[in-house]
Coordinates of C-alpha atoms and ligand atoms in Angstrom, one line a residue:
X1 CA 18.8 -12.4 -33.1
X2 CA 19.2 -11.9 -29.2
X3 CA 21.9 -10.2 -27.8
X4 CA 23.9 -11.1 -24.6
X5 CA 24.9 -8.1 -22.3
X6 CA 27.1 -7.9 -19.7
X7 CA 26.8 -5.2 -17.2
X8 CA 29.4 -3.9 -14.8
X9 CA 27.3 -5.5 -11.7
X10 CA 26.5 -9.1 -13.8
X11 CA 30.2 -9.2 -15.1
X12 CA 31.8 -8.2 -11.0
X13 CA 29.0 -11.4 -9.8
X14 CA 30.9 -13.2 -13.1
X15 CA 27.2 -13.5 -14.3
X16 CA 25.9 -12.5 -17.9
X17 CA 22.2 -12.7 -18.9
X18 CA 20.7 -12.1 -22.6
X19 CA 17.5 -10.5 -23.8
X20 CA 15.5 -13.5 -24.6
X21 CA 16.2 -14.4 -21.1
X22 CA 13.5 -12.0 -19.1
X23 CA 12.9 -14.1 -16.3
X24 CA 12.6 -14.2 -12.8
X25 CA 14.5 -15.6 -10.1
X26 CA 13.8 -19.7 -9.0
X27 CA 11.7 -18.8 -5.5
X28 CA 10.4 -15.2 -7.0
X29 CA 6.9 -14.8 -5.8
X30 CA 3.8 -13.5 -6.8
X31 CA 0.5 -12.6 -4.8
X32 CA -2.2 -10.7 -5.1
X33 CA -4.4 -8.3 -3.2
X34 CA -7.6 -7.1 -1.7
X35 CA -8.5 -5.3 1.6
X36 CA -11.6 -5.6 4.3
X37 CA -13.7 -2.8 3.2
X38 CA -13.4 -3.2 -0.1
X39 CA -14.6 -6.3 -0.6
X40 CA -16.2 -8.1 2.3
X41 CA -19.1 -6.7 2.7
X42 CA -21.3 -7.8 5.8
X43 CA -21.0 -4.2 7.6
X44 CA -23.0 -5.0 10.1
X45 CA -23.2 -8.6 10.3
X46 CA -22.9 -10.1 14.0
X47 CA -21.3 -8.2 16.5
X48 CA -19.3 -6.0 14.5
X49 CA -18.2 -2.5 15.2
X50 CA -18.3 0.4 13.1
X51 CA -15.5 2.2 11.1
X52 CA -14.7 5.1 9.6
X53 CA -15.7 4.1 6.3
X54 CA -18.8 2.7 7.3
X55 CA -19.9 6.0 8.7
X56 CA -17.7 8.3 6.3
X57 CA -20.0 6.7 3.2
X58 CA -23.3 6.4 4.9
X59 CA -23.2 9.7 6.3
X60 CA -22.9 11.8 3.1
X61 CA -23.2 9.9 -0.3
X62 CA -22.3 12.0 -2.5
X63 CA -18.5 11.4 -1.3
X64 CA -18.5 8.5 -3.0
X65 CA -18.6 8.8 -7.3
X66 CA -21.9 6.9 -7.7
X67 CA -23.4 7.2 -4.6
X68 CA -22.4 4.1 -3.3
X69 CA -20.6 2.3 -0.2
X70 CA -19.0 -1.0 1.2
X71 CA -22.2 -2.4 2.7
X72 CA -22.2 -5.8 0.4
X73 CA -19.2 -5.0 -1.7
X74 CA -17.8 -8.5 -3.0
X75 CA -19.4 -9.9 -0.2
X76 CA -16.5 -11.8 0.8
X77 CA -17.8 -12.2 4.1
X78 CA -19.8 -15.0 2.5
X79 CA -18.0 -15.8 -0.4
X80 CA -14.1 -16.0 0.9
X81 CA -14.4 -19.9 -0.7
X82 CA -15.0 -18.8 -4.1
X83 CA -12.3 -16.1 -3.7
X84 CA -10.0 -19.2 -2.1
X85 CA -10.9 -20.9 -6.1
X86 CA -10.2 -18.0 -8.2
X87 CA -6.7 -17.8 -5.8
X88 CA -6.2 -21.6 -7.1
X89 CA -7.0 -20.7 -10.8
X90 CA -4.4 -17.5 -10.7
X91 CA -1.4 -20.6 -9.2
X92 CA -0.4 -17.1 -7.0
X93 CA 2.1 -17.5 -4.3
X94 CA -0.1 -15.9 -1.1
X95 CA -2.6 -13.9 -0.8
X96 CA -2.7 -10.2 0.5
X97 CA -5.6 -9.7 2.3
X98 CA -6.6 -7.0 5.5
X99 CA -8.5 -7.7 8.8
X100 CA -11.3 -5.1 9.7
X101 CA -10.4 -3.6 13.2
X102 CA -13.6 -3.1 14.2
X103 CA -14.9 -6.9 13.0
X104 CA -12.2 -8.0 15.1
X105 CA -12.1 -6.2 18.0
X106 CA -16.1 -4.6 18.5
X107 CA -15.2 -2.1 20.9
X108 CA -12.3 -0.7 19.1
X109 CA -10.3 -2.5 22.4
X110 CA -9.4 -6.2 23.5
X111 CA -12.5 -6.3 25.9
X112 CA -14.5 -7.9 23.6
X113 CA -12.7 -10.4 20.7
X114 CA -15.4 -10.8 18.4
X115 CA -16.1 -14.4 17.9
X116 CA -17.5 -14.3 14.5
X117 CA -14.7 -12.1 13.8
X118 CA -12.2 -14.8 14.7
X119 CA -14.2 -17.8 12.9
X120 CA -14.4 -15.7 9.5
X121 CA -10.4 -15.2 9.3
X122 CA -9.6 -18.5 10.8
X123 CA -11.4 -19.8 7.8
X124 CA -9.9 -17.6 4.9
X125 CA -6.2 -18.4 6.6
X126 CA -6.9 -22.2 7.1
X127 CA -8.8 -22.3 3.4
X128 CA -5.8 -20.6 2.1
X129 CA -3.2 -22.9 3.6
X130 CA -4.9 -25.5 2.9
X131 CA -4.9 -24.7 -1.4
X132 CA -1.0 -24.0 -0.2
X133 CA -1.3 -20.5 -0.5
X134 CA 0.4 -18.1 2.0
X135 CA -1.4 -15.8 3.7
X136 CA -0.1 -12.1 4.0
X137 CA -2.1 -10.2 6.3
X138 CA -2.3 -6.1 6.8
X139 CA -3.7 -4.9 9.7
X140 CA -4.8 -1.6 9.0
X141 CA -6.3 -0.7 5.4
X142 CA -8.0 2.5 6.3
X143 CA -11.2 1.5 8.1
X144 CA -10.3 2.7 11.8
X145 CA -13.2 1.8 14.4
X146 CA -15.3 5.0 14.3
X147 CA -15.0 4.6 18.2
X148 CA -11.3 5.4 18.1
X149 CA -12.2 8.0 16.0
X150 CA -14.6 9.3 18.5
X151 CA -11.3 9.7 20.7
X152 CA -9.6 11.3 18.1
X153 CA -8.4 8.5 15.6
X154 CA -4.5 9.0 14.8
X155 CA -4.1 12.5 16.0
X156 CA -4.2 11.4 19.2
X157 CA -1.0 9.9 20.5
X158 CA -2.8 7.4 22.8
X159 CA -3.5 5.6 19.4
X160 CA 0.2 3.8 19.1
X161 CA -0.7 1.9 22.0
X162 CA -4.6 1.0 20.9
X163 CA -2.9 -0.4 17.5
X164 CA -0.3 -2.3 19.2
X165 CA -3.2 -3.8 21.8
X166 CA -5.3 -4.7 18.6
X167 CA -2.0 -6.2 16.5
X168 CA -1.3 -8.0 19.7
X169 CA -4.2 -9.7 19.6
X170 CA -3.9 -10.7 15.7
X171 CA -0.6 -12.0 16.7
X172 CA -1.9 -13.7 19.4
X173 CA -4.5 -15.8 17.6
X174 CA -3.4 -15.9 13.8
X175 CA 0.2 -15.6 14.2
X176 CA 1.1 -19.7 14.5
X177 CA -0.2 -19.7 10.7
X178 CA 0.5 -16.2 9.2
X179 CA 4.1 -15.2 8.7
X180 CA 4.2 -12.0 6.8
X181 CA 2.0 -9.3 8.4
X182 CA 1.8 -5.4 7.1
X183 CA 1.1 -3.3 9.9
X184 CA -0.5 -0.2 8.3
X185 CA -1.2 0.1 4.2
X186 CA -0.4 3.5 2.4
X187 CA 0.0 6.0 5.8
X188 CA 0.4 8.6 2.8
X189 CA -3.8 8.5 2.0
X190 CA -4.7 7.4 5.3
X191 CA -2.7 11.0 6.5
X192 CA -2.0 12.9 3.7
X193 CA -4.5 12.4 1.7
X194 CA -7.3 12.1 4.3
X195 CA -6.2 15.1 5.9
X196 CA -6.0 17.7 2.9
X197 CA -8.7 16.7 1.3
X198 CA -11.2 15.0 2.7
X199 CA -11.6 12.3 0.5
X200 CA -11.3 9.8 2.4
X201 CA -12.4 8.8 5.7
X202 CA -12.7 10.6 8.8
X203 CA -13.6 13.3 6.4
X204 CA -11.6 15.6 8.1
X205 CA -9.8 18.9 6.5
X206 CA -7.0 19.6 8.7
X207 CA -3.8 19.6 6.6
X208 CA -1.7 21.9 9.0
X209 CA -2.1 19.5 11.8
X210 CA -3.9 16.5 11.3
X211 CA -2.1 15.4 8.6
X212 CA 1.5 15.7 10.4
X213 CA 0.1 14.5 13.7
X214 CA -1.4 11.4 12.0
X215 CA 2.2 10.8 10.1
X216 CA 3.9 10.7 13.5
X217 CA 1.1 8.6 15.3
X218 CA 1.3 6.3 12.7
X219 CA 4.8 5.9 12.6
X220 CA 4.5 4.7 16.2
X221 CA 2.1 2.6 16.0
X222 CA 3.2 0.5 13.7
X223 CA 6.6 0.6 15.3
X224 CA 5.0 -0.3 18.5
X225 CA 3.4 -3.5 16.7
X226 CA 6.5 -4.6 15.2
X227 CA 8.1 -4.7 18.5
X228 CA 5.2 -6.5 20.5
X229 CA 5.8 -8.8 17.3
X230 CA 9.6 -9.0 18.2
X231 CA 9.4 -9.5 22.2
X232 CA 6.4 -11.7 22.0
X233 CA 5.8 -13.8 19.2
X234 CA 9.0 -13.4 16.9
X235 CA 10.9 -16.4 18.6
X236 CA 8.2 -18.7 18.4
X237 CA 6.2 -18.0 15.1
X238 CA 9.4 -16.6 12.9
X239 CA 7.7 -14.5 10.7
X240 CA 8.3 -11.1 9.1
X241 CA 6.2 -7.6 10.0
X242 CA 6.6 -4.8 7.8
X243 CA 4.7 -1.5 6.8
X244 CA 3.6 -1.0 3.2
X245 CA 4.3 2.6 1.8
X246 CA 2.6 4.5 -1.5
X247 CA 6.0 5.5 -2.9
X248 CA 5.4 8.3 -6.0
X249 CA 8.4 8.7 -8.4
X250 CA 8.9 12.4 -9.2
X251 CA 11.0 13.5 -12.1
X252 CA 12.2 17.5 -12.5
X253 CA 10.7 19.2 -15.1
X254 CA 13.9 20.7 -16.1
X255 CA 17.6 20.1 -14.7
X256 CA 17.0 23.4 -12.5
X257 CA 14.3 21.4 -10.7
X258 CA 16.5 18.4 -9.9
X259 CA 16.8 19.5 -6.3
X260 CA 13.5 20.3 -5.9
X261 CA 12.2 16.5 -7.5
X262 CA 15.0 14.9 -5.1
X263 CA 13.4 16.5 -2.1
X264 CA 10.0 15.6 -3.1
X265 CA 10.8 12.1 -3.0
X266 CA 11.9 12.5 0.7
X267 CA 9.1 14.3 1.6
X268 CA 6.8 11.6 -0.1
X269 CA 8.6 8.7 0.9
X270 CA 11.4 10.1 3.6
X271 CA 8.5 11.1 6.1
X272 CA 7.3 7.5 6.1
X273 CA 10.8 5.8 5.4
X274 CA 13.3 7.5 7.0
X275 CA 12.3 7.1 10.7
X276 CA 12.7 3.0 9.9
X277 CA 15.0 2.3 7.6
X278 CA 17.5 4.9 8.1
X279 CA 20.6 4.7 10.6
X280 CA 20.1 8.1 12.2
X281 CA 16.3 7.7 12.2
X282 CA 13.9 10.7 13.0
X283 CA 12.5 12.8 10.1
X284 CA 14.4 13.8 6.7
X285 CA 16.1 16.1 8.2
X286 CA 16.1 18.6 4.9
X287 CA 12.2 18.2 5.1
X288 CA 12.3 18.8 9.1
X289 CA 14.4 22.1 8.2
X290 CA 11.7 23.5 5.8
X291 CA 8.7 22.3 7.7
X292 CA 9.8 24.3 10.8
X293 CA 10.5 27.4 8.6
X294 CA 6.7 26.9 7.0
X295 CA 5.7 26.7 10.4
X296 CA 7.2 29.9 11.3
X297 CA 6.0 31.7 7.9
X298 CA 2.7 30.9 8.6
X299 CA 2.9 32.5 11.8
X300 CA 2.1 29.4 14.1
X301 CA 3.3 30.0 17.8
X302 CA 4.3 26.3 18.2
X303 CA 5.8 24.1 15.1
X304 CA 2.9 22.5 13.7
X305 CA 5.2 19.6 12.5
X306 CA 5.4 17.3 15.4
X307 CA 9.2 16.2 16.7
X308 CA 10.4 13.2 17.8
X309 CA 12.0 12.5 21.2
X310 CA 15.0 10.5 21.1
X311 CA 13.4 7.7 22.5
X312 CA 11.0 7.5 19.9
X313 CA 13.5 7.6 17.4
X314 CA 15.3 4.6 18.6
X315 CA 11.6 3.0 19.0
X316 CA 11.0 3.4 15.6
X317 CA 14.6 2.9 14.1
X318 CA 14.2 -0.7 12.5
X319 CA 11.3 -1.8 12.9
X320 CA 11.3 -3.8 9.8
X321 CA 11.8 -7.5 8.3
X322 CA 12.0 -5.8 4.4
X323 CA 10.3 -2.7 2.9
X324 CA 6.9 -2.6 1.5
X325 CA 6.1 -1.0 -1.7
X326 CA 3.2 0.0 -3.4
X327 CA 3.6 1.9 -6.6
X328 CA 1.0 3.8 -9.3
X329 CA 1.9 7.0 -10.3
X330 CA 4.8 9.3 -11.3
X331 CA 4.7 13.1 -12.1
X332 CA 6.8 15.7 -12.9
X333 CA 8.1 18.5 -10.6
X334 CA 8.9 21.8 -11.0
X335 CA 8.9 24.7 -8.9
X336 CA 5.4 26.8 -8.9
X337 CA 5.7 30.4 -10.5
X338 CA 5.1 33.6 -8.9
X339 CA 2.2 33.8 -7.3
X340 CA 0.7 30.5 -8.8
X341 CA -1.4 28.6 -6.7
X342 CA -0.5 24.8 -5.5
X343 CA -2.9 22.3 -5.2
X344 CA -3.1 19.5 -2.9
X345 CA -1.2 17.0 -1.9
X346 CA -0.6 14.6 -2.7
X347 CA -2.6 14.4 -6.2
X348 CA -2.0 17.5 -7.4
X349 CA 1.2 19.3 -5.7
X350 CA 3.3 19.7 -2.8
X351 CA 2.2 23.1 -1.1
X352 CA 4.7 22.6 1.4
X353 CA 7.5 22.4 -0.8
X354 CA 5.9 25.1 -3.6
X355 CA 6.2 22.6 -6.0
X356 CA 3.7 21.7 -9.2
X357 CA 3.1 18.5 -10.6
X358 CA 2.6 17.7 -14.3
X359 CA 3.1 14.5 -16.2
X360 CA 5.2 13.5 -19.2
X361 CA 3.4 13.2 -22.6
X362 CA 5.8 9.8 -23.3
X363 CA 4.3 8.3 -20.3
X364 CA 1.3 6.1 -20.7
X365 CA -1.8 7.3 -19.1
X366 CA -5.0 5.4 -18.1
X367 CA -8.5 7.0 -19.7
X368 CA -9.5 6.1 -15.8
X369 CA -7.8 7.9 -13.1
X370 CA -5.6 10.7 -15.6
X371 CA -2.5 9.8 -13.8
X372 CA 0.6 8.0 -15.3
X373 CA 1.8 5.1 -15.1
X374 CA 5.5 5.4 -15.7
X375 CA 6.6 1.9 -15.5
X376 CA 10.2 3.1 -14.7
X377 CA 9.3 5.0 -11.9
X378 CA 9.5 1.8 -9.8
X379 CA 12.9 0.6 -11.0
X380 CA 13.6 4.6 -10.2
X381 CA 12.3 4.6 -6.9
X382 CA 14.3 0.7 -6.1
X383 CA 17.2 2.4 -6.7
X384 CA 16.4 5.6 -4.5
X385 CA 15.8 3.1 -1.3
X386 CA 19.3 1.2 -1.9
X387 CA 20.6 4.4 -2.0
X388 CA 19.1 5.8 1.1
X389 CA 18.5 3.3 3.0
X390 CA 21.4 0.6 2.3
X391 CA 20.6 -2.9 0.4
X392 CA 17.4 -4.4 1.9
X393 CA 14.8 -6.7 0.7
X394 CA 12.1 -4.9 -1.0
X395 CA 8.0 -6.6 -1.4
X396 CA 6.1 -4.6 -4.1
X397 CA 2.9 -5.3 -1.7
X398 CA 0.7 -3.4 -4.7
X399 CA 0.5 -2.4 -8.3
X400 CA -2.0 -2.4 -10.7
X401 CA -3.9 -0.7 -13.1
X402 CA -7.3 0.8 -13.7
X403 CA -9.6 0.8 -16.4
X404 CA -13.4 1.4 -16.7
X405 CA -13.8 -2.4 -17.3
X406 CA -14.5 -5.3 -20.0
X407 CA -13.4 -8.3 -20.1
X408 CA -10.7 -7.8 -22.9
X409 CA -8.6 -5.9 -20.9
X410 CA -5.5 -6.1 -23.1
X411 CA -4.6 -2.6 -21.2
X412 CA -4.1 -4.2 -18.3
X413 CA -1.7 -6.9 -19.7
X414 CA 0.3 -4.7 -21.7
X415 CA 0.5 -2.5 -18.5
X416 CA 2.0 -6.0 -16.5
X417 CA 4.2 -6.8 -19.2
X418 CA 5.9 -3.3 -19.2
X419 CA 6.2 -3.0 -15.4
X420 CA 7.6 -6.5 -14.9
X421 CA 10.5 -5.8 -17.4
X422 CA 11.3 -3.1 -15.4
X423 CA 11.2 -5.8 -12.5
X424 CA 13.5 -7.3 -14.0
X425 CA 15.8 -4.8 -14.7
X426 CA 16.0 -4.2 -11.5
X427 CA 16.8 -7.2 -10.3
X428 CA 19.3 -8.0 -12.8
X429 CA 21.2 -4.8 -13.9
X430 CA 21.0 -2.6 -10.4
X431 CA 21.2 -5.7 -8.0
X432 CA 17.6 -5.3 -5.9
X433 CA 16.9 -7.9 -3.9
X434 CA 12.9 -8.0 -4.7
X435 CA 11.3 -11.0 -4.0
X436 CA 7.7 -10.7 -4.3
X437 CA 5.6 -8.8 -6.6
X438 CA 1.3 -7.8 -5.4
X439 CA -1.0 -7.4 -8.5
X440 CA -3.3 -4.9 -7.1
X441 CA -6.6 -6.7 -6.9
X442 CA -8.0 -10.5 -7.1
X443 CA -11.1 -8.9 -8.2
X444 CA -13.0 -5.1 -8.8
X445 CA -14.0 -4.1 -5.4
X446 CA -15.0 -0.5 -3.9
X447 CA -12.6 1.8 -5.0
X448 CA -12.9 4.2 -2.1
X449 CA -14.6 7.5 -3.7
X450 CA -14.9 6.2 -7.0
X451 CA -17.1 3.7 -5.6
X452 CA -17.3 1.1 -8.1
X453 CA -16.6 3.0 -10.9
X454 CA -12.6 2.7 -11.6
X455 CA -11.7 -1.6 -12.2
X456 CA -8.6 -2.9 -11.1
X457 CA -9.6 -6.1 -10.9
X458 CA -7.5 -9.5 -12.7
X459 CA -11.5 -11.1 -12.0
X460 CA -14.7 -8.5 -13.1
X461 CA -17.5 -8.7 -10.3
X462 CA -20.6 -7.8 -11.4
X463 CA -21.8 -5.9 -8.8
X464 CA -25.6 -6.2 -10.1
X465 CA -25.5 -9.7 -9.2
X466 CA -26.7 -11.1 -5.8
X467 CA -24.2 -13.8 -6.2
X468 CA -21.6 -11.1 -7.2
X469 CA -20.1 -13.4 -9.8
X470 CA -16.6 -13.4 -10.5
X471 CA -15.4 -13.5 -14.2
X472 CA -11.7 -14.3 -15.2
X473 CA -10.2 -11.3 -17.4
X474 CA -7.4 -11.7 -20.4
X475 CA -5.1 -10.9 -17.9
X476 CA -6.0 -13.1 -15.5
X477 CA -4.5 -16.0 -18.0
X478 CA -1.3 -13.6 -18.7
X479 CA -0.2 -13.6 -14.8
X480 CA -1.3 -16.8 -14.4
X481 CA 1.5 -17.5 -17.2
X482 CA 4.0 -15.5 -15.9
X483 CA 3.8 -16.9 -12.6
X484 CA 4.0 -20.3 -13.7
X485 CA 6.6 -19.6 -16.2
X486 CA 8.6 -17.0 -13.8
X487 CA 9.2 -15.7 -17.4
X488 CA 7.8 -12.8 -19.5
X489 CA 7.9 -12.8 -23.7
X490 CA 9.8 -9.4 -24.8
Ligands
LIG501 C1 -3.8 1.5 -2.9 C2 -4.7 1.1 -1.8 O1 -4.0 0.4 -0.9 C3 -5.9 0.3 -2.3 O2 -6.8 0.2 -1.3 C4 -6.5 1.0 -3.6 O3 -7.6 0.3 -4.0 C5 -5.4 1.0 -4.6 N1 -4.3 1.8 -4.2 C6 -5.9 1.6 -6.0 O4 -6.2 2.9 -5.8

């Protein structure tokens, strides 16, 4: 027997929906995704420039889990066709897909337009429009031209205005044909991460300064390529330009760490969020308070949390057509004990806020990565943007899940079925306005410093293969379903 349910929100929209009836919206779409130096290999082909990962794997392999790099990777430089088929054979909406900088744009700069840089994404967007799927292009997945890192990469402010040159140009030649564009994917790991750790490209520790200076910078440069995309091309190509943020659900340990889990969610996503999509704009300003006074604890003689100048602000302050989301993990907060020792962030803990992660036994874990997966986390974090930042309309631009491999990867399907309920929830009980949804990948690809270890892949690759043949999984058939169907079996 089903039950019908009538919520406060359905019954005020004079509205009911019933169990059986987990479905999406008519016009709900799905995508999936992939970025340039994970998969298309060709490093070197032609004219192209170098980038940060190029020269961050090469230059010390033991970075990377088994040794290895993006020099061939899918080899989607050659193989973008048989991607374009697999694409077809999923019946997905668009495809999310990044263009390297430095294949683009040699030099870093628009002196030189690569040609062969042009000719490759002109084919994968006409290939994909011509199959009639939508292409969804980011700009910056983390592979920087090693020549603007040379000058500093983003902790040097002069990088806003590089971006913006380079977005320009993307505009400029792909823009009559692509109409949703990310400017910059996961800031979080390309700052935060990179930063205090080092485990990802420029291999820099600097967690005082670069990370906080490469926030800021980044902030500006993407809002400086939305608004070249505004006064340029907006009137004539009508699309929509967004940033894609790595949003992490924190839940308090105990109700005396509520406070503390509310203010790790603005210091994850606030210090990327609230400078768009707020009205005020600028920093959280809870998190500007305690950054200043860890500033002054640690004895620095100037704040080593940059500010903004009120012109900045109101350069940043909407620069967005809808937020992008990308969600994996959840953890628990609390606050650390006397004298205990915080790890980094953001895997482990938030040193800046004295606060220690942990997990919750009821969540389900992966035997890959060790984090949770929390499905609820994203309906959690939905709900914390509406709040915040007013009603808006939300793209998950990522999710997925990883696993050590196989073909039977029933893991990953029960994973997909458990998140998109919570989809749906969302969408019907709180009144989100999602409309797309970004299984996080096509294919396996290079996993950043777990090489090719970790599989997120709907298609396996195997990676011993010259041809690196792509195999459909189990769940390439279930989203294939779901996105046909719009509907999920509960
Ligand atoms: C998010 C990143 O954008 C992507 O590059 C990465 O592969 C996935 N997370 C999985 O870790």
């Amino acid at each position: 027997m089903f039950w019908c349910k009538v919520t406060i929100v359905s019954a005020l929209l004079g509205v009911s929906w019933c169990a059986e009836d987990w479905t999406f919206p008519p016009g709900f779409k799905f995508g999936t995704a992939t970025s340039a130096y994970q998969v298309e290999g060709a490093w070197n082909i032609s004219d192209k420039g170098e980038s940060i990962w190029d020269r961050y794997a090469h230059a010390v392999p033991t970075r990377i889990k088994d040794g290895s790099n993006g020099d061939v990777a899918c080899d989607s430089y050659h193989l973008w066709q048989t991607d374009i088929e697999k694409l077809v054979e999923l019946g997905v909406h668009y495809y999310r897909f990044s263009i390297s900088w430095p294949r683009l744009l040699p030099s870093g700069f628009p002196n030189i337009i690569s040609e062969d840089g042009v000719r490759y994404y002109n084919n994968l967007i006409d290939g994909l429009l011509e199959k009639g799927i939508e292409p969804f292009v980011t700009l910056y997945h983390y592979d920087l031209p090693q020549s603007i890192q040379d000058l500093g990469g983003w902790t040097n402010p002069l990088v806003a205005d590089w971006f913006a040159d380079y977005a320009n140009v993307a505009y400029s030649l792909f823009g009559d044909r692509v109409k949703m564009w990310l400017t910059i994917n996961e800031p979080l790991m390309a700052c935060d991460l990179s930063f205090n750790t080092a485990k990802q490209a420029p291999g820099i520790v600097s967690p005082d300064h670069g990370a906080y200076l490469c926030n800021k910078h980044i902030l500006l440069a993407h809002a400086k390529a939305y608004r070249v995309y505004d006064n340029v091309y907006r009137a004539e190509y009508n699309g929509e330009v967004s940033i894609a943020n790595l949003l992490i659900w924190y839940d308090p340990v105990t109700a005396a760490d509520a406070e503390l889990a509310e203010l790790a969610v603005q210091y994850n996503t606030g210090r990327y969020s609230h400078a768009i999509y707020s009205k005020e704009g600028g920093w959280p300003p809870a998190i500007e308070e305690i950054m200043a006074e860890n500033s002054r604890k640690k004895g620095y003689k100037r704040p080593n949390f940059p500010s903004f100048t009120q012109d900045e602000i109101e350069l940043i302050k909407g620069t967005y057509d809808f937020y992008g989301l990308n969600y994996y993990m959840s953890f628990t907060l609390r606050a650390a004990a006397e004298g205990e020792t915080v790890g980094d962030y953001p895997l482990i803990g938030i040193p800046d806020l004295n606060a220690v992660h942990g997990y919750r036994k009821e969540w389900p874990t992966t035997n890959v990565t060790g984090y949770t997966l929390n499905p609820e986390g994203i309906r959690n974090l939905m709900d914390w943007l509406k709040k915040n930042y007013g009603d808006m309309k939300i793209v998950i631009t990522e999710n997925g899940y990883p696993n050590l491999g196989g073909l039977d990867d029933r893991d990953r399907i029960e994973f997909y079925q458990g998140l998109f309920k919570q989809l749906i929830l969302a969408i019907k009980e709180d009144g989100i306005n999602l409309t797309h949804y970004t299984a996080w990948a096509l294919m396996d690809n290079f996993e950043w410093s777990s090489g090719y270890t970790t599989k997120y892949g709907l298609y396996e690759v195997d990676f011993s293969d010259p041809q690196r043949t792509r195999t459909a999984r189990a769940s390439t058939k279930y989203y294939k379903d779901v996105i046909k169907s719009l509907r999920i079996n509960v």
